[in-house]
Structures are given as structure tokens and as C-alpha cells.
mmCIF file with all atom_site columns, C-alpha atoms in Angstrom:
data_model
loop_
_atom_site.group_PDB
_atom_site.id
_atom_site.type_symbol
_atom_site.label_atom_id
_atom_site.label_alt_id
_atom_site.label_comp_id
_atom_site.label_asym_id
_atom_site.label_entity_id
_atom_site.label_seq_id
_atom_site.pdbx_PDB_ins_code
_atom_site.Cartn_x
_atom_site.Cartn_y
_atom_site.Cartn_z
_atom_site.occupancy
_atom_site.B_iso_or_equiv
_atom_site.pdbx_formal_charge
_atom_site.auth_seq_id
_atom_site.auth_comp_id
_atom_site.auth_asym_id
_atom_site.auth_atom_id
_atom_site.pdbx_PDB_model_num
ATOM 1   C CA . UNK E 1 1   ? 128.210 -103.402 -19.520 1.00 55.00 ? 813 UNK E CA 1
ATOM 2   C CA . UNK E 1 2   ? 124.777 -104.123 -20.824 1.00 62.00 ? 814 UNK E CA 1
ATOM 3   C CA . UNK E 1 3   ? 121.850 -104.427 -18.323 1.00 69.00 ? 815 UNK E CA 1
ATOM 4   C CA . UNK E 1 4   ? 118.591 -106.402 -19.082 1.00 62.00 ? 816 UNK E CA 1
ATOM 5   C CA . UNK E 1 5   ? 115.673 -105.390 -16.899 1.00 65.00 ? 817 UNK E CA 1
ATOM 6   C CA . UNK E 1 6   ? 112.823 -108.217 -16.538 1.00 66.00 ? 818 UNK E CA 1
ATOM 7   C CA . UNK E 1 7   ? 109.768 -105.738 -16.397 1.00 71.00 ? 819 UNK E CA 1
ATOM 8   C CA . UNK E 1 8   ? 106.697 -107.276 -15.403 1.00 82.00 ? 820 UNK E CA 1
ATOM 9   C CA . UNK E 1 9   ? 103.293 -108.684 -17.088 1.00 92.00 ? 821 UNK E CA 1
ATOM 10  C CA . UNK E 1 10  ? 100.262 -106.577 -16.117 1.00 93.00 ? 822 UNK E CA 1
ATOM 11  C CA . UNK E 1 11  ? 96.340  -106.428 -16.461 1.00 92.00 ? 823 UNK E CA 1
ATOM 12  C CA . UNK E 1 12  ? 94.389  -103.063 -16.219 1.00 94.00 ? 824 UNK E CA 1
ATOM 13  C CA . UNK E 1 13  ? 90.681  -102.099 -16.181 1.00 95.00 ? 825 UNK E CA 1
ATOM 14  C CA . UNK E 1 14  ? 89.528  -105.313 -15.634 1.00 95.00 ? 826 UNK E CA 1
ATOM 15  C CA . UNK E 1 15  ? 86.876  -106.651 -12.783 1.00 95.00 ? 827 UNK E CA 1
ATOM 16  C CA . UNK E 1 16  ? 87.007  -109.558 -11.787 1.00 94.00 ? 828 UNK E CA 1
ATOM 17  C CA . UNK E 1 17  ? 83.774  -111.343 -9.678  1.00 93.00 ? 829 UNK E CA 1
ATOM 18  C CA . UNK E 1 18  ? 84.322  -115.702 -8.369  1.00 92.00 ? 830 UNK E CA 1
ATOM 19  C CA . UNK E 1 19  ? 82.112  -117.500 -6.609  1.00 89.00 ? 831 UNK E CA 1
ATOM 20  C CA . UNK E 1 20  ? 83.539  -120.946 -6.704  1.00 88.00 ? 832 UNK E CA 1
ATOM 21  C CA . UNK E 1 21  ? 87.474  -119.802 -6.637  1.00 90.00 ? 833 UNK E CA 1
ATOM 22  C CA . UNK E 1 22  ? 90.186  -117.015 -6.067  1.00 93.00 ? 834 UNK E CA 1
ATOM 23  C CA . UNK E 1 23  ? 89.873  -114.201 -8.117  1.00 94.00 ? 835 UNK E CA 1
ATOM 24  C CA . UNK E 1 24  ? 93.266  -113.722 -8.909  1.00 95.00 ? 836 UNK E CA 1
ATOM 25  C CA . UNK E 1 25  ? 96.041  -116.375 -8.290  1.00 95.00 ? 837 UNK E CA 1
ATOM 26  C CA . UNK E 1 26  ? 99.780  -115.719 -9.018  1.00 95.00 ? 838 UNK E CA 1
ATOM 27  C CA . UNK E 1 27  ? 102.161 -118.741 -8.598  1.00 94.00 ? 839 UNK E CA 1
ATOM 28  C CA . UNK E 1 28  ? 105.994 -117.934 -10.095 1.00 91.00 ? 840 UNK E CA 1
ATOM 29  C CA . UNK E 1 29  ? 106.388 -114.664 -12.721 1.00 93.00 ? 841 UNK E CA 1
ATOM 30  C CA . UNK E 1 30  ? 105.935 -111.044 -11.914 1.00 94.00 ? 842 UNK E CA 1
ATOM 31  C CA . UNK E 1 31  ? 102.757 -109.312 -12.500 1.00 95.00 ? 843 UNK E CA 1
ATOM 32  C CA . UNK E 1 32  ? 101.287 -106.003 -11.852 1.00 96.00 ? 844 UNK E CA 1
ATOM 33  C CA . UNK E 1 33  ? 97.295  -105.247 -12.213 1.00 96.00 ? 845 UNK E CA 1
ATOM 34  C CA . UNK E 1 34  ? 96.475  -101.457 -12.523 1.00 96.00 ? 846 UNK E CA 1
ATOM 35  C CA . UNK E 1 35  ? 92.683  -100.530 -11.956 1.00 97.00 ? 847 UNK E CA 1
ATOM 36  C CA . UNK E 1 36  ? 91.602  -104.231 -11.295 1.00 96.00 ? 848 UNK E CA 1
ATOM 37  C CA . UNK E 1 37  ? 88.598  -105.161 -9.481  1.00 96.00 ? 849 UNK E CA 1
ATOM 38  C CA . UNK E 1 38  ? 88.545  -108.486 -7.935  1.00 96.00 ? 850 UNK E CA 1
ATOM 39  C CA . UNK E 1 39  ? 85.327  -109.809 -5.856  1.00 93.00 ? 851 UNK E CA 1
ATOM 40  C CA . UNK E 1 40  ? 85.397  -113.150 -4.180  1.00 93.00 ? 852 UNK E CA 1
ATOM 41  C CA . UNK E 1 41  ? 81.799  -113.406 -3.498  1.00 88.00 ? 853 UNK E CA 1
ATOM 42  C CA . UNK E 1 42  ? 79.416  -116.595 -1.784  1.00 73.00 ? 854 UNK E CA 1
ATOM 43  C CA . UNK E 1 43  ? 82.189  -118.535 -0.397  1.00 73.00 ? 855 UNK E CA 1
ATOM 44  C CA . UNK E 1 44  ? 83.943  -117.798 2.791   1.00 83.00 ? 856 UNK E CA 1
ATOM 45  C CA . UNK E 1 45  ? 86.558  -120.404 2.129   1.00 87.00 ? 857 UNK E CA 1
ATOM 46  C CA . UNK E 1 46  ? 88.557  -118.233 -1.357  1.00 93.00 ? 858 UNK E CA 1
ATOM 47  C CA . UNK E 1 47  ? 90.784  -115.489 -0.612  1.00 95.00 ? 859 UNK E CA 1
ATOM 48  C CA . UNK E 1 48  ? 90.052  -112.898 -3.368  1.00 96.00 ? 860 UNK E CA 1
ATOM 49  C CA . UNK E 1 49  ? 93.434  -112.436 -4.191  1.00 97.00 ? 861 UNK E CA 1
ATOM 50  C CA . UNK E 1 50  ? 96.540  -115.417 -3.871  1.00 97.00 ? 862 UNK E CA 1
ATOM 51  C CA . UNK E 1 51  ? 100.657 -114.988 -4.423  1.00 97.00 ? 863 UNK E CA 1
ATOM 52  C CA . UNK E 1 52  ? 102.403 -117.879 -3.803  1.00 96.00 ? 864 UNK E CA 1
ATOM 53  C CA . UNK E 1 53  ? 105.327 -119.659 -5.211  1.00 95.00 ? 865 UNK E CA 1
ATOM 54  C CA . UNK E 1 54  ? 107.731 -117.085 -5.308  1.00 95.00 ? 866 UNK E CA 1
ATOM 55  C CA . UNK E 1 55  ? 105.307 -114.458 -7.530  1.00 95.00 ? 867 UNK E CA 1
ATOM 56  C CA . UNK E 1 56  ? 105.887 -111.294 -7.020  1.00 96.00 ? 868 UNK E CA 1
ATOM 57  C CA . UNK E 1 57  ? 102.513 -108.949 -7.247  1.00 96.00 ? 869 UNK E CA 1
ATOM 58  C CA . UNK E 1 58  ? 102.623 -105.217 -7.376  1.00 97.00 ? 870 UNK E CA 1
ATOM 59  C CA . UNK E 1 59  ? 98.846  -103.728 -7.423  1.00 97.00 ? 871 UNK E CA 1
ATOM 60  C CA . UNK E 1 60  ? 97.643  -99.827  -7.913  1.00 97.00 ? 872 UNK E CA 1
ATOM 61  C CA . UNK E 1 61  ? 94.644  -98.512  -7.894  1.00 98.00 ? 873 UNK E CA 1
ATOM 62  C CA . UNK E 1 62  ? 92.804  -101.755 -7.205  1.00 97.00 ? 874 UNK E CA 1
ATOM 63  C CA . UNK E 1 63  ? 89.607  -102.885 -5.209  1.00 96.00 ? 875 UNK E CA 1
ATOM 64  C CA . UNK E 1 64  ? 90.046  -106.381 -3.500  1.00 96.00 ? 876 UNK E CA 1
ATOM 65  C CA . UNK E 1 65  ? 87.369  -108.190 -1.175  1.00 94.00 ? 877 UNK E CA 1
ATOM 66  C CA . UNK E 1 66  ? 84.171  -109.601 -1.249  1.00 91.00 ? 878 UNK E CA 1
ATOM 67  C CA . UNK E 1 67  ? 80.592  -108.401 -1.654  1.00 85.00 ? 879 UNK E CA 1
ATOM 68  C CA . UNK E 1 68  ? 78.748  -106.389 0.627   1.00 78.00 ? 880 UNK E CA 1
ATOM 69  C CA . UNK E 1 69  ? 76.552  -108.514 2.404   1.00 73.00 ? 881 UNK E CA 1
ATOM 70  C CA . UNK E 1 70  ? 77.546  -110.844 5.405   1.00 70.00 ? 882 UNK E CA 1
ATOM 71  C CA . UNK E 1 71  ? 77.238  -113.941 3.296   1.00 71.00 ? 883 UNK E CA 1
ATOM 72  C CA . UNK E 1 72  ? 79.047  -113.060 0.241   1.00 86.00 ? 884 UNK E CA 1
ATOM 73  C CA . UNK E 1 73  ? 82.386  -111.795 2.050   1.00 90.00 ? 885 UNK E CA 1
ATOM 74  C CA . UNK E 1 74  ? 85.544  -113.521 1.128   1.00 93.00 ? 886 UNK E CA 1
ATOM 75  C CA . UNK E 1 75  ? 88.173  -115.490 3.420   1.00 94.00 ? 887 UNK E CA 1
ATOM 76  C CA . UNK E 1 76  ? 91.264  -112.920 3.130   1.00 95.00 ? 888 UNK E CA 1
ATOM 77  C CA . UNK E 1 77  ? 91.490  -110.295 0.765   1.00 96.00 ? 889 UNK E CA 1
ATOM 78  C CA . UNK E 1 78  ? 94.833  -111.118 -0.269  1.00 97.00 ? 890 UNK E CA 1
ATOM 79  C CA . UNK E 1 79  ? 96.940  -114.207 0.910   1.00 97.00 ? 891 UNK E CA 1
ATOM 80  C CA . UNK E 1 80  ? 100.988 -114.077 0.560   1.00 97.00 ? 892 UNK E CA 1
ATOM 81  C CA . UNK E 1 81  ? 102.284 -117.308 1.118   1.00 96.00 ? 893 UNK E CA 1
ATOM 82  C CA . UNK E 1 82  ? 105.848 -118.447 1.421   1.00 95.00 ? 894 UNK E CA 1
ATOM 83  C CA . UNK E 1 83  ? 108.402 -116.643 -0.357  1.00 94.00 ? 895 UNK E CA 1
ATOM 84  C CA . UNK E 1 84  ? 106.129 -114.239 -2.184  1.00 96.00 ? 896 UNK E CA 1
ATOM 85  C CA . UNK E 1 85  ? 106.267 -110.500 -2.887  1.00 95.00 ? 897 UNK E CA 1
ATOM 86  C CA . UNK E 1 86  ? 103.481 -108.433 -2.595  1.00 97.00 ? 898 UNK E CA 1
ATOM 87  C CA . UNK E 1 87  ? 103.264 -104.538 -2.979  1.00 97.00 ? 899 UNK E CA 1
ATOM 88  C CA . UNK E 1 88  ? 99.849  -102.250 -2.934  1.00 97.00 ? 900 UNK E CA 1
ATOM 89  C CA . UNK E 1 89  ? 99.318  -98.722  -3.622  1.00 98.00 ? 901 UNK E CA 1
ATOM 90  C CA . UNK E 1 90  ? 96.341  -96.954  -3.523  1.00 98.00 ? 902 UNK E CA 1
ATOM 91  C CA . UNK E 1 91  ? 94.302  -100.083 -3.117  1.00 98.00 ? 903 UNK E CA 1
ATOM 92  C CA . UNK E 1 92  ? 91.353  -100.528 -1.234  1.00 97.00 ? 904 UNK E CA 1
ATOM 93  C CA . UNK E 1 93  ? 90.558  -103.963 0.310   1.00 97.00 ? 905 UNK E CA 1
ATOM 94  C CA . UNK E 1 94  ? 87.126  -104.807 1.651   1.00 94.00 ? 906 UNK E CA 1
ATOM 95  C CA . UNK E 1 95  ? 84.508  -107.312 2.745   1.00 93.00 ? 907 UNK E CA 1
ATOM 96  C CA . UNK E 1 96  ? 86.800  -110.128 4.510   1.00 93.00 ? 908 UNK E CA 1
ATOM 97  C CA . UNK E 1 97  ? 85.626  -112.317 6.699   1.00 91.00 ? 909 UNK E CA 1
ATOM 98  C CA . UNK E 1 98  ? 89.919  -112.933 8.153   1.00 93.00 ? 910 UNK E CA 1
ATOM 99  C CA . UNK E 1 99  ? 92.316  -111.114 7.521   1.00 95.00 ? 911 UNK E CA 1
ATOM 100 C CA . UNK E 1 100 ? 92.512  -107.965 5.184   1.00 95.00 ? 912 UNK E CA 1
ATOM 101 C CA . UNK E 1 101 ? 96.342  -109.065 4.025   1.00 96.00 ? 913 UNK E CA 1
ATOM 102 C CA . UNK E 1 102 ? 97.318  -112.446 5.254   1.00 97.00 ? 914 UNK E CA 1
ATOM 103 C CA . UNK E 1 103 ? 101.123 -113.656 5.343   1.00 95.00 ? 915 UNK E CA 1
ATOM 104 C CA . UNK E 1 104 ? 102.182 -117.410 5.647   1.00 92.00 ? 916 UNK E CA 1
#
């Protein structure tokens, strides 16, 4: 029998810095970001990185958070909400004001 395997979309080397937003936001699909850098910095209220609606996220290598000083940090780091799939390896995750990994 033949077997298709969905493999998933993915971003590398890329850094990503928000002040007025999430850095990253998946919603539905399945993505993986390789070497990413996503900053959330100025506004407490953004998680730096979002799944939700079913996306499923894999990350390596990546840097998540906020900036370094006490008013620049970000909500969460990374918020899973409902039915969402997250996976990290070798990620470091920084600079939150809540939670490091939130799940809702």
C-alpha cells in the first residue's frame, strides 16, 4: 500500500523581536522553526511564542522570551492552548514574567 507522509513547514535562522504582538503565532498546520530567535519585548501582556487551534509546533535549537531588563520581559514564553502540540529540543526560554511554557 502506498503511504503519504504530511511533513511539516519550517523557518530557520531567523530572529524574530515584537513589541506590540506575539512573536510567533501558529493556529491549524504543522510547523517546525530550527535556529529561530523570537523576543517579545515592552509588553508584559504577549506571550513570545502562541500554538493554538490544533497546530502542532516542533522547535530546535531556538531562543524564546523576552529582553533582559525587568520591563521588556514577555507574559509566557510559549502558550499551548487547547488541543495543540508542542515539542522543544535544545531550546532555551528566557525573560518571562509567567510562566516559562504555559498549557490551557
Amino acid at each position: 500500500a502506498n503511504e503519504c507522509t504530511l511533513l511539516p513547514s519550517s523557518v530557520s535562522n531567523l530572529e524574530i523581536q515584537t513589541r506590540s504582538g506575539e512573536g510567533v503565532r501558529v493556529e491549524g498546520g504543522s510547523w517546525l522553526l530550527r535556529n529561530v530567535k523570537v523576543r517579545c519585548v515592552g509588553a508584559e501582556r504577549f506571550d513570545s511564542v502562541v500554538c493554538g487551534m490544533n497546530g502542532s509546533l516542533r522547535m530546535e535549537s531556538c531562543q524564546i522570551g523576552g529582553g533582559v531588563k525587568d520591563f521588556s520581559l514577555c507574559r509566557h514564553g510559549i502558550a499551548v492552548l487547547g488541543r495543540s502540540d508542542v515539542g522543544l529540543r535544545n531550546c532555551k526560554i528566557k525573560n518571562c514574567r509567567g510562566s516559562a511554557v504555559r498549557i490551557a
